[in-house]
Amino acid sequence: MQSEGNAALYLERLTRVRAQMQSQRVDALVVSVGFDLPYLTGYLAMPLERLTALVVTAESATLVVPRLEAPRVVHHTAVFNLVAWDETQDPVAITARLVGTARRVAIGDQMWSRFLVELFGHLPGREYVRSVDIVGPLRIAKDAAEIAALVAAGAAADSVAAQLQRGEIALVGRTEAQVSAEISNRLLEAGHDVVNFAIVAAGENAASPHHHAGSRVIRKGDIVLCDFGGTMNGYCSDITRCVHIGEPPAEVARAWSDLRRAQEAGVTAGRVGAACESVDAAARNVLADAGWGEYFIHRTGHGIGMEAHEEPYMVSGNSLPIASGHAFSVEPGIYVAGKWGMRLEDIVVATDSGPRRMNAAVRDLIVL
Ligand code: ZN
Ligand code: ZN
Ligand code: ZN
């Protein structure tokens, strides 16, 4: 993501950002930590107490960084100016000067309120809006390089899912936390740079969608839900597969076959031009018809890219039309409190030739 060769890519994105700014009459854009910054510059700032800010106007783009972080910046000189501030300087004052006389200012969602409140003091009487309306429409549609990164991350996550399904990750007699740690290590071995999460939920714990892997020991008769992902070359993976220790009871086996059909329906509905909410409806209707409606307690999916959860959300009420390059999860689940739970998740990219899955790991409820 940070090689000099990407300068053309960042310049092109800045040009599109400036077009968005112009059409929304925004005179200056200020983004701090978060993912708009690496999207526009290639630089991912650590969420420090020292201010990092990119200020974009019609004429210039300037990255303001703490002096001690400057060595980590790959400075694409054609893309942005670099201002490194010293410990005795006021970075908010520097940022305010760069905003200059801008009347309408867009601010990144992840700027610490500490800096924003100070910036308000430096720039009274301006109108403030959110940068998500400027950069969001660009980030939501992935370009070819971004899709290639999602494909690679998906394949890496798939390889760990396959290890789980082949029984290469010991389960019985170990705690969820031990298995979660092993999955995390394997995600790194498969090429991820960081692990974002590794949910392992056994038996009744699988009924809690975001269960935190804990001291519960996995034993015969359990369903084991594993939902894991990381970031590789700046882009995220996210997959959920379940295995069953010993033959599943008839009710669980029937639920899994309904869940598979629901997930398939959700993926198929992810066509260019369809509303995001229609993906949710497609999966939900299958489960409702099968009698599981009240047990599917969350939206069907979330967008994914540089962030594990981002726009667009596959949820009832989101009428946004799916466009080519939209990347999102399709992850229906069935959760029977106190008994068992299950979820099946793939990442999908909408293309002009139909929905394309980023995950190919077997979708059966594998019996181990
Ligand atoms: Zn989740
Ligand atoms: Zn997931
Ligand atoms: Zn997900």
CSV table of C-alpha atoms and ligand atoms in Angstrom, one decimal:
chain,number,residue,atom,x,y,z
A,1,MET,CA,0.0,0.0,0.0
A,2,GLN,CA,2.8,2.4,0.7
A,3,SER,CA,5.1,2.1,-2.3
A,4,GLU,CA,6.1,5.2,-4.4
A,5,GLY,CA,4.4,3.5,-7.3
A,6,ASN,CA,1.0,4.3,-5.8
A,7,ALA,CA,1.4,8.1,-6.1
A,8,ALA,CA,-0.8,8.0,-9.3
A,9,LEU,CA,-3.5,6.1,-7.4
A,10,TYR,CA,-3.6,8.6,-4.5
A,11,LEU,CA,-3.6,11.6,-6.9
A,12,GLU,CA,-6.5,10.1,-8.7
A,13,ARG,CA,-8.4,9.7,-5.4
A,14,LEU,CA,-7.6,13.2,-4.4
A,15,THR,CA,-8.9,14.5,-7.7
A,16,ARG,CA,-12.2,12.6,-7.1
A,17,VAL,CA,-12.3,13.9,-3.5
A,18,ARG,CA,-11.9,17.5,-4.7
A,19,ALA,CA,-14.8,16.9,-7.2
A,20,GLN,CA,-17.0,15.7,-4.3
A,21,MET,CA,-15.9,18.7,-2.2
A,22,GLN,CA,-16.8,21.1,-5.0
A,23,SER,CA,-20.2,19.5,-5.6
A,24,GLN,CA,-21.0,19.7,-1.9
A,25,ARG,CA,-19.5,23.2,-1.6
A,26,VAL,CA,-16.9,22.0,1.0
A,27,ASP,CA,-13.9,24.2,1.0
A,28,ALA,CA,-11.6,22.2,3.3
A,29,LEU,CA,-11.4,18.5,4.3
A,30,VAL,CA,-9.6,17.5,7.6
A,31,VAL,CA,-9.1,13.8,8.3
A,32,SER,CA,-7.1,12.5,11.2
A,33,VAL,CA,-6.8,8.9,12.4
A,34,GLY,CA,-9.0,6.3,10.8
A,35,PHE,CA,-9.0,5.0,7.2
A,36,ASP,CA,-9.8,8.0,5.1
A,37,LEU,CA,-6.2,9.0,5.6
A,38,PRO,CA,-4.5,5.8,4.3
A,39,TYR,CA,-7.1,5.8,1.5
A,40,LEU,CA,-5.9,9.2,0.4
A,41,THR,CA,-2.2,9.1,1.2
A,42,GLY,CA,-1.1,5.5,1.9
A,43,TYR,CA,-0.3,6.5,5.5
A,44,LEU,CA,-2.1,4.8,8.5
A,45,ALA,CA,-1.7,7.0,11.6
A,46,MET,CA,-1.5,5.4,15.0
A,47,PRO,CA,-4.3,6.6,17.3
A,48,LEU,CA,-2.0,8.7,19.4
A,49,GLU,CA,-2.5,11.6,21.8
A,50,ARG,CA,-0.4,13.6,19.2
A,51,LEU,CA,-2.4,15.1,16.3
A,52,THR,CA,-2.0,13.8,12.8
A,53,ALA,CA,-4.2,15.6,10.2
A,54,LEU,CA,-4.5,15.7,6.4
A,55,VAL,CA,-5.9,19.1,5.2
A,56,VAL,CA,-7.2,19.1,1.7
A,57,THR,CA,-8.3,22.2,-0.1
A,58,ALA,CA,-8.9,23.0,-3.8
A,59,GLU,CA,-5.3,24.1,-4.1
A,60,SER,CA,-3.3,21.8,-1.8
A,61,ALA,CA,-3.1,18.7,0.4
A,62,THR,CA,-0.9,18.8,3.5
A,63,LEU,CA,-0.2,16.1,6.0
A,64,VAL,CA,0.5,17.4,9.5
A,65,VAL,CA,2.4,14.7,11.6
A,66,PRO,CA,4.2,14.6,14.9
A,67,ARG,CA,8.0,14.9,14.2
A,68,LEU,CA,8.7,11.4,15.7
A,69,GLU,CA,6.1,9.8,13.4
A,70,ALA,CA,7.4,11.4,10.2
A,71,PRO,CA,9.9,8.6,9.4
A,72,ARG,CA,7.0,6.2,9.0
A,73,VAL,CA,5.4,8.4,6.3
A,74,VAL,CA,6.1,7.5,2.7
A,75,HIS,CA,6.1,11.0,1.3
A,76,HIS,CA,4.5,11.0,-2.2
A,77,THR,CA,5.7,14.5,-2.9
A,78,ALA,CA,3.4,14.8,-5.9
A,79,VAL,CA,0.4,14.0,-3.7
A,80,PHE,CA,0.8,16.0,-0.5
A,81,ASN,CA,3.0,18.4,1.4
A,82,LEU,CA,4.5,17.2,4.7
A,83,VAL,CA,4.6,19.3,7.8
A,84,ALA,CA,6.3,17.7,10.8
A,85,TRP,CA,5.5,19.5,14.1
A,86,ASP,CA,7.8,19.6,17.1
A,87,GLU,CA,6.9,18.9,20.6
A,88,THR,CA,6.8,22.6,21.5
A,89,GLN,CA,4.5,23.5,18.6
A,90,ASP,CA,0.7,23.6,18.6
A,91,PRO,CA,-0.4,21.2,15.9
A,92,VAL,CA,-4.0,22.4,16.0
A,93,ALA,CA,-2.9,25.9,15.2
A,94,ILE,CA,-0.9,24.6,12.3
A,95,THR,CA,-4.0,22.7,11.1
A,96,ALA,CA,-6.2,25.7,11.5
A,97,ARG,CA,-3.8,27.9,9.4
A,98,LEU,CA,-4.0,25.3,6.6
A,99,VAL,CA,-7.8,25.4,6.7
A,100,GLY,CA,-7.4,29.1,6.3
A,101,THR,CA,-10.5,31.0,5.2
A,102,ALA,CA,-12.5,27.9,4.3
A,103,ARG,CA,-16.1,28.5,5.1
A,104,ARG,CA,-17.5,25.0,5.0
A,105,VAL,CA,-15.2,22.3,6.6
A,106,ALA,CA,-15.6,18.5,6.5
A,107,ILE,CA,-14.1,16.6,9.4
A,108,GLY,CA,-13.1,12.9,9.6
A,109,ASP,CA,-15.3,10.8,11.9
A,110,GLN,CA,-12.3,9.6,13.9
A,111,MET,CA,-10.7,12.9,14.8
A,112,TRP,CA,-10.4,13.0,18.6
A,113,SER,CA,-12.9,15.4,20.0
A,114,ARG,CA,-10.0,16.9,22.0
A,115,PHE,CA,-8.5,18.2,18.8
A,116,LEU,CA,-11.8,19.1,17.2
A,117,VAL,CA,-12.9,21.2,20.2
A,118,GLU,CA,-9.6,23.0,20.0
A,119,LEU,CA,-10.0,23.5,16.2
A,120,PHE,CA,-13.4,25.0,16.8
A,121,GLY,CA,-11.7,27.6,19.0
A,122,HIS,CA,-9.2,28.5,16.3
A,123,LEU,CA,-11.9,28.6,13.5
A,124,PRO,CA,-15.0,30.3,14.8
A,125,GLY,CA,-18.0,30.9,12.6
A,126,ARG,CA,-17.4,28.1,10.1
A,127,GLU,CA,-19.8,25.4,9.0
A,128,TYR,CA,-18.8,21.9,9.8
A,129,VAL,CA,-19.9,18.7,8.1
A,130,ARG,CA,-18.7,15.0,8.2
A,131,SER,CA,-16.0,13.8,5.8
A,132,VAL,CA,-18.0,10.5,5.4
A,133,ASP,CA,-20.2,12.3,2.8
A,134,ILE,CA,-17.1,13.3,0.8
A,135,VAL,CA,-14.8,10.3,1.0
A,136,GLY,CA,-17.4,7.6,1.8
A,137,PRO,CA,-18.9,7.5,-1.7
A,138,LEU,CA,-15.4,6.8,-3.1
A,139,ARG,CA,-14.4,4.2,-0.5
A,140,ILE,CA,-17.6,2.2,-0.8
A,141,ALA,CA,-16.9,1.2,-4.4
A,142,LYS,CA,-13.7,-0.9,-4.5
A,143,ASP,CA,-11.3,-0.6,-7.5
A,144,ALA,CA,-9.5,-3.5,-9.1
A,145,ALA,CA,-6.5,-3.2,-6.8
A,146,GLU,CA,-8.7,-3.2,-3.8
A,147,ILE,CA,-10.7,-6.2,-5.0
A,148,ALA,CA,-7.5,-8.1,-5.6
A,149,ALA,CA,-6.5,-7.3,-2.0
A,150,LEU,CA,-9.9,-8.6,-0.7
A,151,VAL,CA,-9.5,-11.8,-2.8
A,152,ALA,CA,-6.0,-12.4,-1.3
A,153,ALA,CA,-7.2,-11.8,2.3
A,154,GLY,CA,-10.2,-14.0,1.7
A,155,ALA,CA,-8.1,-16.8,0.4
A,156,ALA,CA,-5.8,-16.5,3.4
A,157,ALA,CA,-8.8,-16.7,5.8
A,158,ASP,CA,-10.2,-19.7,3.7
A,159,SER,CA,-7.0,-21.6,4.3
A,160,VAL,CA,-7.5,-21.3,8.1
A,161,ALA,CA,-11.2,-22.3,7.7
A,162,ALA,CA,-10.0,-25.4,5.8
A,163,GLN,CA,-7.6,-26.3,8.5
A,164,LEU,CA,-10.4,-26.1,11.0
A,165,GLN,CA,-12.7,-28.2,8.9
A,166,ARG,CA,-10.0,-30.9,8.3
A,167,GLY,CA,-9.6,-31.2,12.1
A,168,GLU,CA,-6.1,-29.8,12.1
A,169,ILE,CA,-7.0,-27.4,14.9
A,170,ALA,CA,-7.6,-29.5,18.1
A,171,LEU,CA,-10.9,-28.6,19.7
A,172,VAL,CA,-12.1,-31.2,22.2
A,173,GLY,CA,-10.7,-30.6,25.7
A,174,ARG,CA,-9.5,-27.2,24.9
A,175,THR,CA,-11.0,-23.8,25.9
A,176,GLU,CA,-12.5,-21.5,23.4
A,177,ALA,CA,-9.8,-19.0,24.3
A,178,GLN,CA,-7.0,-21.5,23.4
A,179,VAL,CA,-8.6,-22.3,20.0
A,180,SER,CA,-9.1,-18.5,19.4
A,181,ALA,CA,-5.4,-18.0,20.0
A,182,GLU,CA,-4.5,-20.8,17.6
A,183,ILE,CA,-6.7,-19.5,14.9
A,184,SER,CA,-5.2,-16.0,15.4
A,185,ASN,CA,-1.7,-17.5,14.9
A,186,ARG,CA,-2.8,-19.4,11.8
A,187,LEU,CA,-4.3,-16.2,10.3
A,188,LEU,CA,-0.9,-14.5,10.7
A,189,GLU,CA,0.9,-17.6,9.3
A,190,ALA,CA,-1.5,-17.4,6.3
A,191,GLY,CA,-0.3,-13.9,5.5
A,192,HIS,CA,-2.4,-11.5,7.5
A,193,ASP,CA,-0.5,-8.5,9.0
A,194,VAL,CA,-2.9,-8.2,12.0
A,195,VAL,CA,-5.7,-10.3,13.4
A,196,ASN,CA,-8.9,-8.3,14.0
A,197,PHE,CA,-10.9,-10.9,15.8
A,198,ALA,CA,-11.3,-14.6,16.3
A,199,ILE,CA,-14.6,-15.5,17.9
A,200,VAL,CA,-14.8,-19.1,19.1
A,201,ALA,CA,-18.1,-20.0,20.7
A,202,ALA,CA,-19.0,-23.5,21.8
A,203,GLY,CA,-22.5,-25.0,22.4
A,204,GLU,CA,-24.8,-22.6,24.2
A,205,ASN,CA,-22.2,-19.8,23.8
A,206,ALA,CA,-22.7,-19.9,20.0
A,207,ALA,CA,-26.2,-18.4,20.7
A,208,SER,CA,-24.4,-15.0,21.5
A,209,PRO,CA,-23.4,-13.6,18.1
A,210,HIS,CA,-20.4,-11.6,19.4
A,211,HIS,CA,-19.4,-14.1,22.2
A,212,HIS,CA,-15.9,-13.4,23.6
A,213,ALA,CA,-13.9,-16.6,23.5
A,214,GLY,CA,-13.5,-17.7,27.1
A,215,SER,CA,-12.8,-20.6,29.5
A,216,ARG,CA,-15.6,-22.8,28.3
A,217,VAL,CA,-14.1,-26.2,27.4
A,218,ILE,CA,-15.2,-27.7,24.1
A,219,ARG,CA,-16.7,-31.2,24.4
A,220,LYS,CA,-18.5,-33.9,22.4
A,221,GLY,CA,-21.9,-32.8,21.3
A,222,ASP,CA,-21.0,-29.1,20.8
A,223,ILE,CA,-21.4,-27.0,17.8
A,224,VAL,CA,-18.3,-24.7,17.5
A,225,LEU,CA,-18.8,-21.4,15.8
A,226,CYS,CA,-15.6,-19.8,14.5
A,227,ASP,CA,-15.8,-16.2,13.1
A,228,PHE,CA,-12.4,-14.7,12.3
A,229,GLY,CA,-10.6,-12.2,10.2
A,230,GLY,CA,-7.6,-10.0,9.9
A,231,THR,CA,-6.0,-7.3,7.7
A,232,MET,CA,-3.7,-8.2,4.9
A,233,ASN,CA,-2.0,-5.5,2.7
A,234,GLY,CA,-4.5,-3.0,4.1
A,235,TYR,CA,-7.7,-5.0,3.4
A,236,CYS,CA,-9.8,-7.2,5.7
A,237,SER,CA,-11.0,-10.8,5.7
A,238,ASP,CA,-14.0,-12.0,7.6
A,239,ILE,CA,-15.4,-15.6,7.5
A,240,THR,CA,-17.6,-17.7,9.7
A,241,ARG,CA,-17.8,-21.5,9.6
A,242,CYS,CA,-19.2,-23.9,12.2
A,243,VAL,CA,-18.1,-27.5,13.0
A,244,HIS,CA,-20.0,-30.1,15.1
A,245,ILE,CA,-18.2,-32.4,17.6
A,246,GLY,CA,-19.9,-35.7,16.8
A,247,GLU,CA,-23.1,-36.1,14.7
A,248,PRO,CA,-25.5,-33.1,15.2
A,249,PRO,CA,-29.0,-33.6,16.5
A,250,ALA,CA,-31.7,-33.6,13.8
A,251,GLU,CA,-32.9,-30.1,14.8
A,252,VAL,CA,-29.4,-28.6,14.4
A,253,ALA,CA,-28.8,-30.5,11.1
A,254,ARG,CA,-32.1,-29.1,9.8
A,255,ALA,CA,-31.3,-25.6,10.9
A,256,TRP,CA,-27.9,-25.7,9.1
A,257,SER,CA,-29.5,-26.7,5.8
A,258,ASP,CA,-32.0,-23.8,6.2
A,259,LEU,CA,-29.1,-21.5,7.1
A,260,ARG,CA,-27.2,-22.5,4.0
A,261,ARG,CA,-30.2,-21.8,1.8
A,262,ALA,CA,-30.6,-18.5,3.5
A,263,GLN,CA,-27.0,-17.5,3.0
A,264,GLU,CA,-27.2,-18.6,-0.7
A,265,ALA,CA,-30.3,-16.5,-1.2
A,266,GLY,CA,-28.6,-13.5,0.4
A,267,VAL,CA,-25.5,-13.9,-1.8
A,268,THR,CA,-27.6,-14.3,-5.0
A,269,ALA,CA,-29.6,-11.2,-4.1
A,270,GLY,CA,-26.4,-9.1,-4.0
A,271,ARG,CA,-26.7,-7.9,-7.6
A,272,VAL,CA,-25.8,-4.5,-9.0
A,273,GLY,CA,-28.8,-2.3,-8.8
A,274,ALA,CA,-30.6,-4.2,-6.1
A,275,ALA,CA,-31.2,-2.4,-2.8
A,276,CYS,CA,-28.9,-3.3,0.1
A,277,GLU,CA,-32.0,-4.2,2.2
A,278,SER,CA,-33.0,-6.8,-0.4
A,279,VAL,CA,-30.0,-8.9,0.5
A,280,ASP,CA,-31.2,-8.9,4.1
A,281,ALA,CA,-34.8,-9.7,3.0
A,282,ALA,CA,-33.7,-12.6,0.8
A,283,ALA,CA,-31.8,-14.3,3.7
A,284,ARG,CA,-34.4,-13.4,6.3
A,285,ASN,CA,-37.3,-14.7,4.3
A,286,VAL,CA,-35.8,-18.1,3.9
A,287,LEU,CA,-35.2,-18.4,7.7
A,288,ALA,CA,-38.7,-17.0,8.5
A,289,ASP,CA,-40.3,-19.5,6.1
A,290,ALA,CA,-38.4,-22.3,7.8
A,291,GLY,CA,-39.6,-21.1,11.2
A,292,TRP,CA,-36.4,-19.5,12.4
A,293,GLY,CA,-37.4,-15.9,12.0
A,294,GLU,CA,-37.3,-14.9,15.6
A,295,TYR,CA,-33.9,-16.6,16.0
A,296,PHE,CA,-32.1,-14.4,13.4
A,297,ILE,CA,-31.4,-11.3,15.6
A,298,HIS,CA,-29.0,-9.2,13.6
A,299,ARG,CA,-28.6,-7.5,10.1
A,300,THR,CA,-27.5,-9.8,7.3
A,301,GLY,CA,-24.2,-8.1,6.6
A,302,HIS,CA,-21.8,-5.2,6.6
A,303,GLY,CA,-19.5,-3.6,4.1
A,304,ILE,CA,-15.8,-4.4,4.3
A,305,GLY,CA,-12.6,-3.0,2.9
A,306,MET,CA,-9.9,-1.2,4.9
A,307,GLU,CA,-12.2,-1.5,7.8
A,308,ALA,CA,-13.8,-4.8,9.0
A,309,HIS,CA,-17.2,-3.1,9.3
A,310,GLU,CA,-17.9,-0.1,7.0
A,311,GLU,CA,-20.6,1.0,4.5
A,312,PRO,CA,-22.7,-0.5,2.9
A,313,TYR,CA,-24.9,-2.2,5.6
A,314,MET,CA,-27.2,-5.0,4.5
A,315,VAL,CA,-30.0,-4.1,6.7
A,316,SER,CA,-33.8,-3.5,6.5
A,317,GLY,CA,-34.3,0.2,5.7
A,318,ASN,CA,-31.1,0.7,3.7
A,319,SER,CA,-32.4,1.4,0.2
A,320,LEU,CA,-29.0,2.2,-1.2
A,321,PRO,CA,-28.6,0.5,-4.6
A,322,ILE,CA,-25.7,-2.0,-4.7
A,323,ALA,CA,-23.1,-0.8,-7.2
A,324,SER,CA,-20.2,-2.6,-8.9
A,325,GLY,CA,-17.3,-2.8,-6.4
A,326,HIS,CA,-19.4,-2.8,-3.3
A,327,ALA,CA,-17.9,-5.4,-0.9
A,328,PHE,CA,-20.0,-6.8,1.9
A,329,SER,CA,-20.6,-9.8,4.1
A,330,VAL,CA,-23.6,-12.1,3.9
A,331,GLU,CA,-23.9,-13.7,7.3
A,332,PRO,CA,-27.3,-14.9,8.5
A,333,GLY,CA,-27.4,-16.8,11.7
A,334,ILE,CA,-29.8,-18.8,14.0
A,335,TYR,CA,-29.4,-18.3,17.7
A,336,VAL,CA,-31.4,-20.4,20.2
A,337,ALA,CA,-30.6,-18.9,23.6
A,338,GLY,CA,-29.2,-21.3,26.2
A,339,LYS,CA,-28.9,-24.1,23.6
A,340,TRP,CA,-26.9,-23.5,20.4
A,341,GLY,CA,-26.2,-21.0,17.7
A,342,MET,CA,-24.9,-21.0,14.1
A,343,ARG,CA,-23.8,-18.5,11.5
A,344,LEU,CA,-22.5,-18.8,7.9
A,345,GLU,CA,-20.5,-15.9,6.5
A,346,ASP,CA,-18.8,-15.1,3.2
A,347,ILE,CA,-17.6,-11.8,1.8
A,348,VAL,CA,-19.1,-10.9,-1.5
A,349,VAL,CA,-18.1,-8.3,-4.1
A,350,ALA,CA,-20.8,-7.1,-6.5
A,351,THR,CA,-19.7,-7.1,-10.1
A,352,ASP,CA,-21.4,-6.3,-13.4
A,353,SER,CA,-21.4,-10.1,-14.0
A,354,GLY,CA,-23.0,-10.9,-10.7
A,355,PRO,CA,-22.1,-11.4,-7.1
A,356,ARG,CA,-18.5,-12.8,-6.6
A,357,ARG,CA,-17.6,-14.6,-3.4
A,358,MET,CA,-14.3,-13.9,-1.7
A,359,ASN,CA,-14.6,-17.1,0.3
A,360,ALA,CA,-14.6,-20.6,-1.1
A,361,ALA,CA,-14.2,-22.8,2.1
A,362,VAL,CA,-16.7,-25.6,2.3
A,363,ARG,CA,-20.1,-24.5,3.6
A,364,ASP,CA,-21.2,-27.8,5.2
A,365,LEU,CA,-21.6,-28.2,8.9
A,366,ILE,CA,-18.5,-30.4,9.1
A,367,VAL,CA,-18.7,-33.2,11.7
A,368,LEU,CA,-15.4,-33.8,13.6
B,1,ZN,ZN,-20.1,-9.3,13.7
B,2,ZN,ZN,-17.4,-12.4,10.8
B,3,ZN,ZN,-18.8,-10.1,9.4
